[in-house]
């Protein structure tokens, strides 16, 4: 079958935004919601597990309807963000979703408020909804009295949320200047950062210097915002709710034991020299003595080979097929059902994603396919997400999708399968080199960089409470950079200000370690696959098929994986060391460039 770069087909959802069917779905949703609200009086002490199950089924159905209604508007918008109709309908669908959230709050609140014995009785009949219900109750031990919770909610609006809002407003307003080819350009942050991969060293340096200059100039106010957010975090979560530490709040949300996260971060610090070796190697390739921090993402060589979509699809599906034919068929379904939009069009959403609407529907994948090796890897990545969703399609709409720590498992694994296939075919050196460097660049950005952000955050939260000033935090940040780079990178003082420019640490403290967790998890699983061969496959597929129907620890535990062990995480770094070995064996380009 030949695959074309074209717009996807959304008709499995609705014929169009102005269609009769879409309007009817909106009305039906309202009716269904009213029906669900009518269940409210049934939520009393006499509710049997059987009745509870029926209410859950009805809630599940409501979520499916919302997901289709909202999903369609979002996908139409992603397909053409400039279409005024799609813009309007997306806004309307958002409102509908928010209203459904508000009008069903009574149900989740009621459930969270049930006494433990009563909750256990109801859980016994909950079937596949069990984990979803458990997730809602996980915070129960840290929940305060209702009036206290109400005050926190109320004060958060003008407190924590307002502070984050001020950070966003200030930083989104920043404009940047950069001189390229003798011309001064006024650019957004995104455009500025694109110059980090410019082949010219002076342009890369200028890109970083400008970003750091602007943030450093605002360091006092941005730093104060951070200090207030961190103090608020400690006051609420440690003092009032009695969490054992600031990071424990996030661990509970991710359903991971504290010691697992400690071990992960510890192994990352200990293995920083693996990336330092990479940076030294990259310096050699670029023909410089030592890499400056500005050169971290410098491109190595040029790639002339391009992959037409058909070739890319062939390579990706063949890589999946060799692994397990069933998953190859699930990926192919996305393409055969025309749920793939790979065309490059003005107005189309940038980047790539895979959207899972509900268990019965093949997911939709969007990317702007341009034929570079990295586009082929992205295709494998997004189709990996689709495989994950399809394998877990036996679950309910509430439990199909994996929780954050496991969400990138199939996608990253799929990318690894593809890269290994392309490398094994012994393509031209320039393609091998592009693939291997991209893999290491990505791994640095996802594993070590994120792990060190978390290391910084943990230390910063402690020091702010102990009275640290903004300048002390900048010193601390520079210390963490020195540790991660060792003497492999020439680190300039201007990077002291970099932490001010990381939105995650303001928005969602400690979120970043999940990136390192997910990526390293997959690397380690991949190494297990290499060591064990095909006997590994059923256990791996079981992890994916669990979706979000169990806790990450149970899902991994059932597959015989113990993330409490250092050795498990170290195995992940082993894959990177092997990739580095492969890179060292490639012939170097002549330094005269
Ligand atoms: Zn992904």
Coordinates of C-alpha atoms and ligand atoms in Angstrom, one line a residue:
X1 CA 0.0 0.0 0.0
X2 CA 1.3 3.5 -0.8
X3 CA 1.0 6.2 1.8
X4 CA 0.4 9.8 0.9
X5 CA 1.2 12.9 2.8
X6 CA -2.3 14.2 3.3
X7 CA -4.8 15.4 5.8
X8 CA -6.2 12.8 8.2
X9 CA -9.7 11.5 8.1
X10 CA -11.7 12.4 11.2
X11 CA -15.0 10.9 10.0
X12 CA -14.8 8.1 12.6
X13 CA -15.6 10.9 15.0
X14 CA -17.9 13.3 13.2
X15 CA -18.4 14.4 9.6
X16 CA -17.7 18.0 10.4
X17 CA -17.9 20.9 13.0
X18 CA -21.1 22.2 11.4
X19 CA -22.6 18.7 10.9
X20 CA -26.0 17.7 12.3
X21 CA -24.2 14.8 14.0
X22 CA -21.8 17.1 15.9
X23 CA -24.6 19.4 17.1
X24 CA -26.6 16.3 18.2
X25 CA -23.6 15.0 20.1
X26 CA -23.6 18.3 22.1
X27 CA -27.3 18.0 22.9
X28 CA -26.9 14.3 23.8
X29 CA -24.0 15.2 26.1
X30 CA -26.2 17.7 28.0
X31 CA -29.0 15.1 28.4
X32 CA -26.6 12.5 29.6
X33 CA -25.0 14.9 32.1
X34 CA -28.5 15.7 33.5
X35 CA -29.1 12.0 33.8
X36 CA -25.8 11.6 35.7
X37 CA -26.7 14.4 38.0
X38 CA -29.9 12.6 38.8
X39 CA -27.8 9.9 40.5
X40 CA -26.8 12.2 43.2
X41 CA -29.4 11.2 45.8
X42 CA -28.3 7.5 45.3
X43 CA -24.9 8.4 46.9
X44 CA -25.8 7.5 50.4
X45 CA -24.9 4.9 53.0
X46 CA -27.2 2.4 51.4
X47 CA -25.4 2.3 48.1
X48 CA -24.4 -1.2 47.2
X49 CA -21.1 -2.1 45.3
X50 CA -23.3 -3.2 42.4
X51 CA -25.0 0.2 42.2
X52 CA -21.7 1.9 42.6
X53 CA -20.4 0.0 39.5
X54 CA -23.4 1.2 37.5
X55 CA -22.7 4.8 38.4
X56 CA -19.1 4.3 37.4
X57 CA -20.2 2.9 34.1
X58 CA -22.3 5.9 33.5
X59 CA -19.5 8.2 34.5
X60 CA -17.2 6.3 32.0
X61 CA -19.8 6.8 29.2
X62 CA -19.9 10.5 30.0
X63 CA -16.2 10.7 29.7
X64 CA -16.2 9.0 26.4
X65 CA -18.8 11.4 25.1
X66 CA -16.8 14.4 26.3
X67 CA -13.6 12.9 24.8
X68 CA -15.2 12.5 21.4
X69 CA -16.8 15.9 21.4
X70 CA -13.8 17.8 22.7
X71 CA -11.3 15.6 20.8
X72 CA -12.9 16.3 17.5
X73 CA -12.7 20.1 18.1
X74 CA -9.1 19.8 19.2
X75 CA -8.0 17.6 16.2
X76 CA -9.8 19.9 13.8
X77 CA -8.0 22.9 15.4
X78 CA -4.6 21.1 15.2
X79 CA -5.2 20.4 11.6
X80 CA -5.7 24.1 10.9
X81 CA -5.2 26.5 13.8
X82 CA -6.1 29.5 11.6
X83 CA -9.6 28.3 10.8
X84 CA -12.0 30.6 12.6
X85 CA -14.6 28.0 12.9
X86 CA -12.2 25.5 14.5
X87 CA -11.0 28.2 16.9
X88 CA -14.6 29.0 18.0
X89 CA -15.6 25.4 18.3
X90 CA -12.5 24.5 20.3
X91 CA -13.3 27.3 22.7
X92 CA -16.9 26.1 23.0
X93 CA -15.8 22.5 23.5
X94 CA -13.5 23.6 26.3
X95 CA -16.4 25.3 28.0
X96 CA -18.5 22.2 27.7
X97 CA -15.7 20.1 29.2
X98 CA -15.2 22.5 32.1
X99 CA -19.0 22.5 32.8
X100 CA -19.0 18.7 32.9
X101 CA -16.1 18.8 35.3
X102 CA -17.9 21.2 37.6
X103 CA -21.3 19.4 37.5
X104 CA -19.8 16.0 38.3
X105 CA -17.5 17.2 41.1
X106 CA -20.1 16.0 43.6
X107 CA -19.3 12.4 42.6
X108 CA -15.5 12.5 43.0
X109 CA -15.8 14.6 46.2
X110 CA -18.3 12.2 47.7
X111 CA -15.9 9.3 46.9
X112 CA -12.9 11.0 48.4
X113 CA -14.9 11.6 51.6
X114 CA -15.9 8.0 52.2
X115 CA -14.5 6.4 55.4
X116 CA -11.8 3.8 54.7
X117 CA -14.0 0.7 55.6
X118 CA -16.8 1.9 53.4
X119 CA -14.5 2.7 50.6
X120 CA -13.0 -0.8 50.7
X121 CA -16.4 -2.3 50.5
X122 CA -17.3 -0.3 47.4
X123 CA -13.9 -1.0 45.8
X124 CA -14.5 -4.7 46.0
X125 CA -17.1 -4.5 43.2
X126 CA -15.3 -1.8 41.1
X127 CA -13.7 -4.1 38.6
X128 CA -11.5 -2.2 36.2
X129 CA -12.4 1.1 37.8
X130 CA -10.5 0.2 40.9
X131 CA -7.3 2.0 40.1
X132 CA -9.1 5.1 39.0
X133 CA -10.9 5.2 42.3
X134 CA -7.7 4.5 44.3
X135 CA -6.0 7.4 42.5
X136 CA -8.7 9.7 43.7
X137 CA -8.2 8.6 47.3
X138 CA -4.4 8.6 47.4
X139 CA -4.4 12.1 48.8
X140 CA -6.8 11.3 51.5
X141 CA -4.2 11.0 54.3
X142 CA -2.9 14.5 53.4
X143 CA -6.3 16.1 53.1
X144 CA -7.3 18.7 55.7
X145 CA -10.8 19.6 57.0
X146 CA -13.3 20.9 54.5
X147 CA -13.2 24.5 55.7
X148 CA -9.4 24.4 55.6
X149 CA -9.4 23.0 52.1
X150 CA -11.8 25.7 51.0
X151 CA -9.7 28.4 52.4
X152 CA -6.6 27.0 50.6
X153 CA -8.5 26.8 47.3
X154 CA -9.7 30.4 47.8
X155 CA -6.4 31.8 48.7
X156 CA -4.6 29.9 46.0
X157 CA -6.5 31.8 43.3
X158 CA -4.9 35.1 44.5
X159 CA -1.8 33.4 45.9
X160 CA 0.0 30.6 44.2
X161 CA -1.9 30.7 40.9
X162 CA -1.6 34.5 40.7
X163 CA 2.2 34.2 41.3
X164 CA 2.5 31.7 38.5
X165 CA 0.4 33.9 36.3
X166 CA 2.6 36.9 37.0
X167 CA 5.7 34.7 36.0
X168 CA 4.0 33.7 32.8
X169 CA 2.8 37.2 31.9
X170 CA 6.3 38.7 32.6
X171 CA 8.2 36.1 30.7
X172 CA 5.8 35.8 27.8
X173 CA 6.3 39.5 27.1
X174 CA 10.1 39.2 26.8
X175 CA 11.5 39.9 23.3
X176 CA 14.9 39.0 22.2
X177 CA 17.4 40.3 19.7
X178 CA 20.0 38.3 17.8
X179 CA 22.4 39.3 15.1
X180 CA 22.6 36.8 12.3
X181 CA 24.3 37.5 9.0
X182 CA 25.0 41.1 9.9
X183 CA 21.3 41.8 10.5
X184 CA 19.6 42.3 13.9
X185 CA 16.5 40.2 14.3
X186 CA 13.7 40.6 16.8
X187 CA 12.6 37.1 17.8
X188 CA 10.4 35.1 20.2
X189 CA 12.0 32.7 22.7
X190 CA 11.2 29.8 20.5
X191 CA 12.8 31.4 17.5
X192 CA 15.8 32.4 19.6
X193 CA 16.3 28.8 20.9
X194 CA 16.2 27.4 17.4
X195 CA 19.6 29.0 16.9
X196 CA 21.1 26.6 19.5
X197 CA 21.5 24.1 16.8
X198 CA 22.9 26.5 14.3
X199 CA 26.1 25.2 12.6
X200 CA 27.8 28.5 13.3
X201 CA 29.5 28.7 16.8
X202 CA 29.0 32.4 17.2
X203 CA 25.3 32.2 16.5
X204 CA 24.8 29.4 19.0
X205 CA 26.6 31.5 21.7
X206 CA 24.6 34.6 20.8
X207 CA 21.4 32.7 21.2
X208 CA 22.2 31.6 24.7
X209 CA 23.7 34.9 25.8
X210 CA 20.7 36.8 24.8
X211 CA 18.3 34.5 26.6
X212 CA 20.4 34.6 29.8
X213 CA 20.9 38.3 29.5
X214 CA 17.2 39.0 29.5
X215 CA 16.4 36.6 32.4
X216 CA 19.4 37.7 34.5
X217 CA 18.3 41.4 34.1
X218 CA 14.9 40.3 35.7
X219 CA 16.5 38.0 38.2
X220 CA 15.4 39.9 41.2
X221 CA 11.7 39.8 40.5
X222 CA 11.7 36.3 39.0
X223 CA 13.7 35.0 41.9
X224 CA 11.3 36.6 44.4
X225 CA 8.4 34.9 42.7
X226 CA 10.3 31.6 42.9
X227 CA 11.1 32.1 46.6
X228 CA 7.4 32.8 47.4
X229 CA 6.2 29.8 45.5
X230 CA 8.7 27.6 47.2
X231 CA 7.8 28.9 50.7
X232 CA 4.1 28.4 49.9
X233 CA 4.8 24.8 48.8
X234 CA 6.5 24.2 52.2
X235 CA 3.9 26.0 54.3
X236 CA 1.1 24.1 52.7
X237 CA 2.5 20.7 52.0
X238 CA 5.1 20.1 54.7
X239 CA 3.7 22.2 57.6
X240 CA 0.0 21.8 57.1
X241 CA -0.5 18.5 55.2
X242 CA 2.5 16.8 56.8
X243 CA 4.2 15.5 53.7
X244 CA 7.7 14.2 54.7
X245 CA 9.4 16.5 52.2
X246 CA 8.6 18.9 49.3
X247 CA 9.4 16.3 46.6
X248 CA 7.1 13.7 48.4
X249 CA 4.1 15.7 47.1
X250 CA 5.0 15.0 43.5
X251 CA 5.9 11.4 44.2
X252 CA 2.5 10.7 45.6
X253 CA 1.0 12.3 42.5
X254 CA 3.1 10.0 40.3
X255 CA 2.3 7.0 42.6
X256 CA 6.0 6.3 43.2
X257 CA 7.7 5.6 46.5
X258 CA 10.1 8.3 47.7
X259 CA 13.1 5.9 47.7
X260 CA 12.6 5.0 44.1
X261 CA 12.9 8.7 43.1
X262 CA 15.9 9.0 45.4
X263 CA 17.6 6.1 43.7
X264 CA 16.9 7.3 40.2
X265 CA 18.4 10.8 40.9
X266 CA 21.3 9.3 42.7
X267 CA 22.2 7.0 39.8
X268 CA 21.9 9.9 37.4
X269 CA 24.4 11.9 39.4
X270 CA 26.8 9.0 39.6
X271 CA 26.5 8.3 35.9
X272 CA 27.0 11.9 34.7
X273 CA 30.5 10.9 33.3
X274 CA 28.7 8.9 30.6
X275 CA 27.4 12.2 29.1
X276 CA 30.7 13.9 29.8
X277 CA 32.3 11.2 27.6
X278 CA 29.8 12.1 24.9
X279 CA 30.6 15.8 25.1
X280 CA 34.3 15.1 24.7
X281 CA 33.6 12.9 21.7
X282 CA 31.4 15.6 20.2
X283 CA 34.2 18.2 20.7
X284 CA 36.4 15.9 18.7
X285 CA 33.9 15.7 15.9
X286 CA 33.4 19.5 15.8
X287 CA 37.2 19.9 15.8
X288 CA 37.4 21.9 19.0
X289 CA 39.5 21.4 22.2
X290 CA 36.6 21.5 24.5
X291 CA 32.8 22.0 24.0
X292 CA 31.5 25.3 25.4
X293 CA 28.1 25.0 27.1
X294 CA 26.8 27.0 24.1
X295 CA 27.7 24.1 21.8
X296 CA 25.8 21.3 23.6
X297 CA 23.3 20.9 20.8
X298 CA 25.6 21.8 17.9
X299 CA 24.8 19.8 14.8
X300 CA 27.4 17.3 13.7
X301 CA 27.8 16.9 9.9
X302 CA 25.1 17.3 7.3
X303 CA 22.5 14.8 6.2
X304 CA 21.6 14.7 2.5
X305 CA 19.6 11.5 2.5
X306 CA 15.9 11.9 2.9
X307 CA 13.2 9.3 3.4
X308 CA 10.0 9.5 1.3
X309 CA 7.0 8.7 3.5
X310 CA 6.6 5.2 2.0
X311 CA 10.2 4.3 2.9
X312 CA 9.7 5.7 6.4
X313 CA 6.5 3.7 6.9
X314 CA 8.2 0.6 5.6
X315 CA 11.2 1.0 7.9
X316 CA 9.1 1.7 11.0
X317 CA 6.6 -1.1 10.4
X318 CA 9.4 -3.6 9.6
X319 CA 11.1 -2.7 12.8
X320 CA 7.9 -3.3 14.7
X321 CA 7.2 -6.5 12.8
X322 CA 10.5 -8.0 13.6
X323 CA 9.8 -7.3 17.3
X324 CA 6.2 -8.5 17.4
X325 CA 3.8 -8.7 14.4
X326 CA 0.8 -7.8 16.6
X327 CA 2.1 -4.3 17.4
X328 CA 3.1 -3.7 13.8
X329 CA -0.5 -4.3 12.8
X330 CA -1.7 -1.9 15.4
X331 CA 0.6 0.8 14.1
X332 CA -0.4 0.1 10.5
X333 CA -4.0 0.5 11.5
X334 CA -3.3 4.2 12.2
X335 CA -2.1 4.6 8.6
X336 CA -4.6 2.3 6.9
X337 CA -7.6 4.1 8.6
X338 CA -6.1 7.4 7.5
X339 CA -5.7 8.5 11.1
X340 CA -2.3 10.0 10.3
X341 CA -1.8 13.6 9.2
X342 CA 1.8 14.0 8.0
X343 CA 1.4 16.8 5.5
X344 CA 3.3 20.0 5.9
X345 CA 0.7 22.8 5.7
X346 CA 0.7 26.5 6.8
X347 CA -1.5 26.9 9.9
X348 CA -1.1 23.3 11.0
X349 CA -0.1 22.8 14.7
X350 CA 3.7 22.4 15.0
X351 CA 5.3 19.4 16.7
X352 CA 3.9 15.9 16.8
X353 CA 1.4 14.1 19.0
X354 CA -0.7 11.0 19.2
X355 CA -4.3 11.5 20.5
X356 CA -6.2 8.7 22.1
X357 CA -9.9 9.4 22.2
X358 CA -11.3 6.3 23.7
X359 CA -10.7 2.5 23.9
X360 CA -12.8 1.6 20.9
X361 CA -11.1 4.0 18.4
X362 CA -7.7 3.9 16.7
X363 CA -5.7 6.9 17.9
X364 CA -4.9 9.8 15.6
X365 CA -1.3 10.9 14.9
X366 CA -0.1 14.3 13.7
X367 CA 3.3 15.4 12.5
X368 CA 4.8 17.6 9.8
X369 CA 6.8 15.0 7.9
X370 CA 9.8 16.4 6.1
X371 CA 11.8 13.2 5.4
X372 CA 14.8 13.8 7.7
X373 CA 16.0 10.8 9.7
X374 CA 14.6 12.6 12.8
X375 CA 11.2 12.7 11.2
X376 CA 11.3 8.9 10.7
X377 CA 12.2 8.6 14.4
X378 CA 9.3 10.8 15.3
X379 CA 6.9 8.7 13.3
X380 CA 8.1 5.6 15.2
X381 CA 7.7 7.5 18.5
X382 CA 4.1 8.6 17.8
X383 CA 3.1 5.2 16.4
X384 CA 4.5 3.7 19.6
X385 CA 2.0 5.8 21.6
X386 CA -0.8 4.5 19.3
X387 CA 0.4 0.9 20.0
X388 CA 0.4 1.5 23.7
X389 CA -3.2 2.8 23.6
X390 CA -4.3 -0.1 21.3
X391 CA -2.8 -2.7 23.6
X392 CA -4.6 -1.2 26.6
X393 CA -7.9 -0.8 24.7
X394 CA -9.4 -3.6 26.8
X395 CA -9.7 -1.2 29.7
X396 CA -12.2 1.5 30.4
X397 CA -12.0 5.1 29.2
X398 CA -10.9 6.0 32.8
X399 CA -8.1 3.4 33.0
X400 CA -6.8 3.0 29.4
X401 CA -4.1 5.6 29.5
X402 CA -0.9 5.0 31.4
X403 CA 0.1 7.3 34.2
X404 CA 2.9 9.8 33.8
X405 CA 5.9 7.6 34.7
X406 CA 4.9 5.0 32.2
X407 CA 3.4 7.2 29.5
X408 CA 6.5 7.3 27.2
X409 CA 7.3 3.6 27.4
X410 CA 6.0 2.4 24.0
X411 CA 6.9 5.6 22.2
X412 CA 10.6 5.6 23.2
X413 CA 10.9 1.9 22.9
X414 CA 9.5 2.1 19.3
X415 CA 12.1 4.8 18.5
X416 CA 14.8 2.5 19.8
X417 CA 13.6 -0.4 17.6
X418 CA 13.7 1.8 14.5
X419 CA 17.1 3.3 15.2
X420 CA 18.6 -0.2 15.8
X421 CA 17.1 -1.4 12.5
X422 CA 18.5 1.6 10.6
X423 CA 21.9 1.2 12.2
X424 CA 21.9 -2.6 11.5
X425 CA 21.3 -1.9 7.8
X426 CA 24.6 -0.1 7.7
X427 CA 23.4 3.0 6.0
X428 CA 25.7 5.7 4.8
X429 CA 28.0 7.0 7.6
X430 CA 26.2 10.4 7.6
X431 CA 22.9 8.8 8.5
X432 CA 24.4 6.6 11.2
X433 CA 26.1 9.6 12.6
X434 CA 22.9 11.7 12.5
X435 CA 20.9 9.0 14.2
X436 CA 23.4 8.4 16.9
X437 CA 24.1 12.0 17.7
X438 CA 20.4 12.8 17.8
X439 CA 19.8 9.9 20.1
X440 CA 22.5 11.1 22.5
X441 CA 21.4 14.8 22.3
X442 CA 17.9 13.8 23.1
X443 CA 19.0 11.5 25.9
X444 CA 21.0 14.2 27.5
X445 CA 18.1 16.7 27.3
X446 CA 15.6 14.1 28.7
X447 CA 17.7 12.2 31.3
X448 CA 20.6 14.1 32.7
X449 CA 19.4 17.7 32.3
X450 CA 16.0 17.0 33.8
X451 CA 17.5 14.9 36.6
X452 CA 19.8 17.8 37.5
X453 CA 16.9 20.3 37.5
X454 CA 15.3 18.0 40.1
X455 CA 18.5 17.9 42.1
X456 CA 18.6 21.7 42.0
X457 CA 14.9 21.9 43.0
X458 CA 15.3 19.6 46.0
X459 CA 18.3 21.6 47.3
X460 CA 16.7 25.0 46.5
X461 CA 13.4 24.2 48.4
X462 CA 15.5 23.4 51.5
X463 CA 17.6 26.5 51.2
X464 CA 14.8 29.0 50.5
X465 CA 13.1 27.9 53.7
X466 CA 16.4 28.4 55.5
X467 CA 16.5 32.0 54.1
X468 CA 18.6 31.7 50.9
X469 CA 18.7 34.8 48.7
X470 CA 18.2 34.9 44.9
X471 CA 22.0 35.1 44.4
X472 CA 22.5 32.1 46.6
X473 CA 20.2 30.1 44.4
X474 CA 22.1 31.2 41.3
X475 CA 25.3 30.0 42.9
X476 CA 23.6 26.7 43.8
X477 CA 22.4 26.3 40.2
X478 CA 26.0 26.9 38.9
X479 CA 27.2 24.2 41.3
X480 CA 24.8 21.6 39.9
X481 CA 26.0 22.5 36.4
X482 CA 29.6 22.1 37.4
X483 CA 28.8 18.7 38.9
X484 CA 27.0 17.5 35.8
X485 CA 29.5 18.7 33.2
X486 CA 32.7 18.0 35.2
X487 CA 35.6 19.3 33.1
X488 CA 34.1 18.1 29.8
X489 CA 32.4 21.4 29.2
X490 CA 33.6 25.0 29.4
X491 CA 31.0 26.6 31.5
X492 CA 30.6 30.4 31.5
X493 CA 29.2 32.3 34.5
X494 CA 26.2 33.6 32.5
X495 CA 24.5 30.2 33.1
X496 CA 24.0 31.1 36.7
X497 CA 20.7 32.7 35.6
X498 CA 19.4 29.7 33.6
X499 CA 17.1 28.4 36.3
X500 CA 15.1 31.6 36.1
X501 CA 14.1 30.5 32.6
X502 CA 12.7 27.1 33.5
X503 CA 8.9 27.4 33.6
X504 CA 8.4 23.8 35.0
X505 CA 10.1 24.6 38.3
X506 CA 7.6 27.5 38.8
X507 CA 4.5 25.8 37.5
X508 CA 4.8 22.2 38.7
X509 CA 7.6 21.7 41.2
X510 CA 9.6 18.4 40.7
X511 CA 7.7 17.5 37.6
X512 CA 10.9 17.3 35.6
X513 CA 12.2 14.0 37.1
X514 CA 9.4 12.1 35.4
X515 CA 11.1 12.8 32.1
X516 CA 14.3 11.1 33.3
X517 CA 12.3 8.3 34.9
X518 CA 10.4 7.5 31.7
X519 CA 13.4 7.7 29.4
X520 CA 15.8 5.7 31.6
X521 CA 13.1 3.1 32.3
X522 CA 12.8 2.4 28.6
X523 CA 16.5 2.3 28.0
X524 CA 16.8 -0.2 30.8
X525 CA 13.9 -2.3 29.4
X526 CA 15.5 -2.2 26.0
X527 CA 18.8 -3.5 27.5
X528 CA 16.8 -6.3 29.1
X529 CA 15.3 -7.1 25.7
X530 CA 18.8 -7.2 24.1
X531 CA 20.1 -9.5 26.9
X532 CA 17.1 -11.8 27.1
X533 CA 15.8 -11.8 23.6
X534 CA 12.3 -12.8 22.7
X535 CA 11.3 -14.2 26.1
X536 CA 11.3 -10.5 27.3
X537 CA 8.5 -9.6 24.8
X538 CA 5.4 -11.0 26.5
X539 CA 6.4 -9.3 29.8
X540 CA 6.9 -6.0 28.0
X541 CA 3.6 -6.2 26.2
X542 CA 1.9 -6.9 29.5
X543 CA 3.3 -3.6 30.9
X544 CA 1.8 -1.8 27.9
X545 CA -1.5 -3.7 28.1
X546 CA -2.0 -2.6 31.7
X547 CA -2.5 1.0 30.5
X548 CA -3.5 3.0 33.6
X549 CA -5.4 0.1 35.3
X550 CA -2.7 -0.5 38.0
X551 CA -0.1 1.5 39.8
X552 CA 3.3 1.9 38.1
X553 CA 5.0 -0.1 40.8
X554 CA 2.6 -3.0 40.4
X555 CA 2.6 -2.9 36.6
X556 CA 6.4 -3.1 36.6
X557 CA 6.6 -5.5 39.5
X558 CA 4.4 -8.0 37.7
X559 CA 6.8 -7.9 34.8
X560 CA 9.6 -8.7 37.2
X561 CA 11.1 -5.2 37.2
X562 CA 12.2 -3.7 40.4
X563 CA 12.9 0.0 40.1
X564 CA 14.0 0.2 43.7
X565 CA 17.3 -1.4 42.6
X566 CA 20.2 0.8 41.4
X567 CA 21.2 -1.9 38.9
X568 CA 17.9 -1.4 37.0
X569 CA 18.7 2.3 36.4
X570 CA 22.4 1.6 35.7
X571 CA 21.3 -0.8 33.0
X572 CA 19.7 2.1 31.2
X573 CA 23.0 4.0 31.1
X574 CA 24.6 0.8 29.7
X575 CA 22.5 1.4 26.5
X576 CA 23.9 4.9 26.2
X577 CA 27.5 3.6 26.7
X578 CA 27.0 1.2 23.9
X579 CA 25.7 4.0 21.7
X580 CA 28.8 5.9 22.5
X581 CA 31.0 3.0 21.6
X582 CA 29.2 2.9 18.2
X583 CA 29.8 6.6 17.8
X584 CA 33.5 6.3 18.6
X585 CA 33.9 3.6 15.9
X586 CA 32.6 5.9 13.1
X587 CA 35.2 7.5 10.9
X588 CA 35.7 11.1 11.9
X589 CA 35.2 13.8 9.4
X590 CA 38.2 15.8 8.2
X591 CA 38.6 18.7 10.7
X592 CA 39.0 21.2 7.8
X593 CA 35.4 22.5 8.0
Ligands
LIG1 ZN1 5.8 11.0 23.4

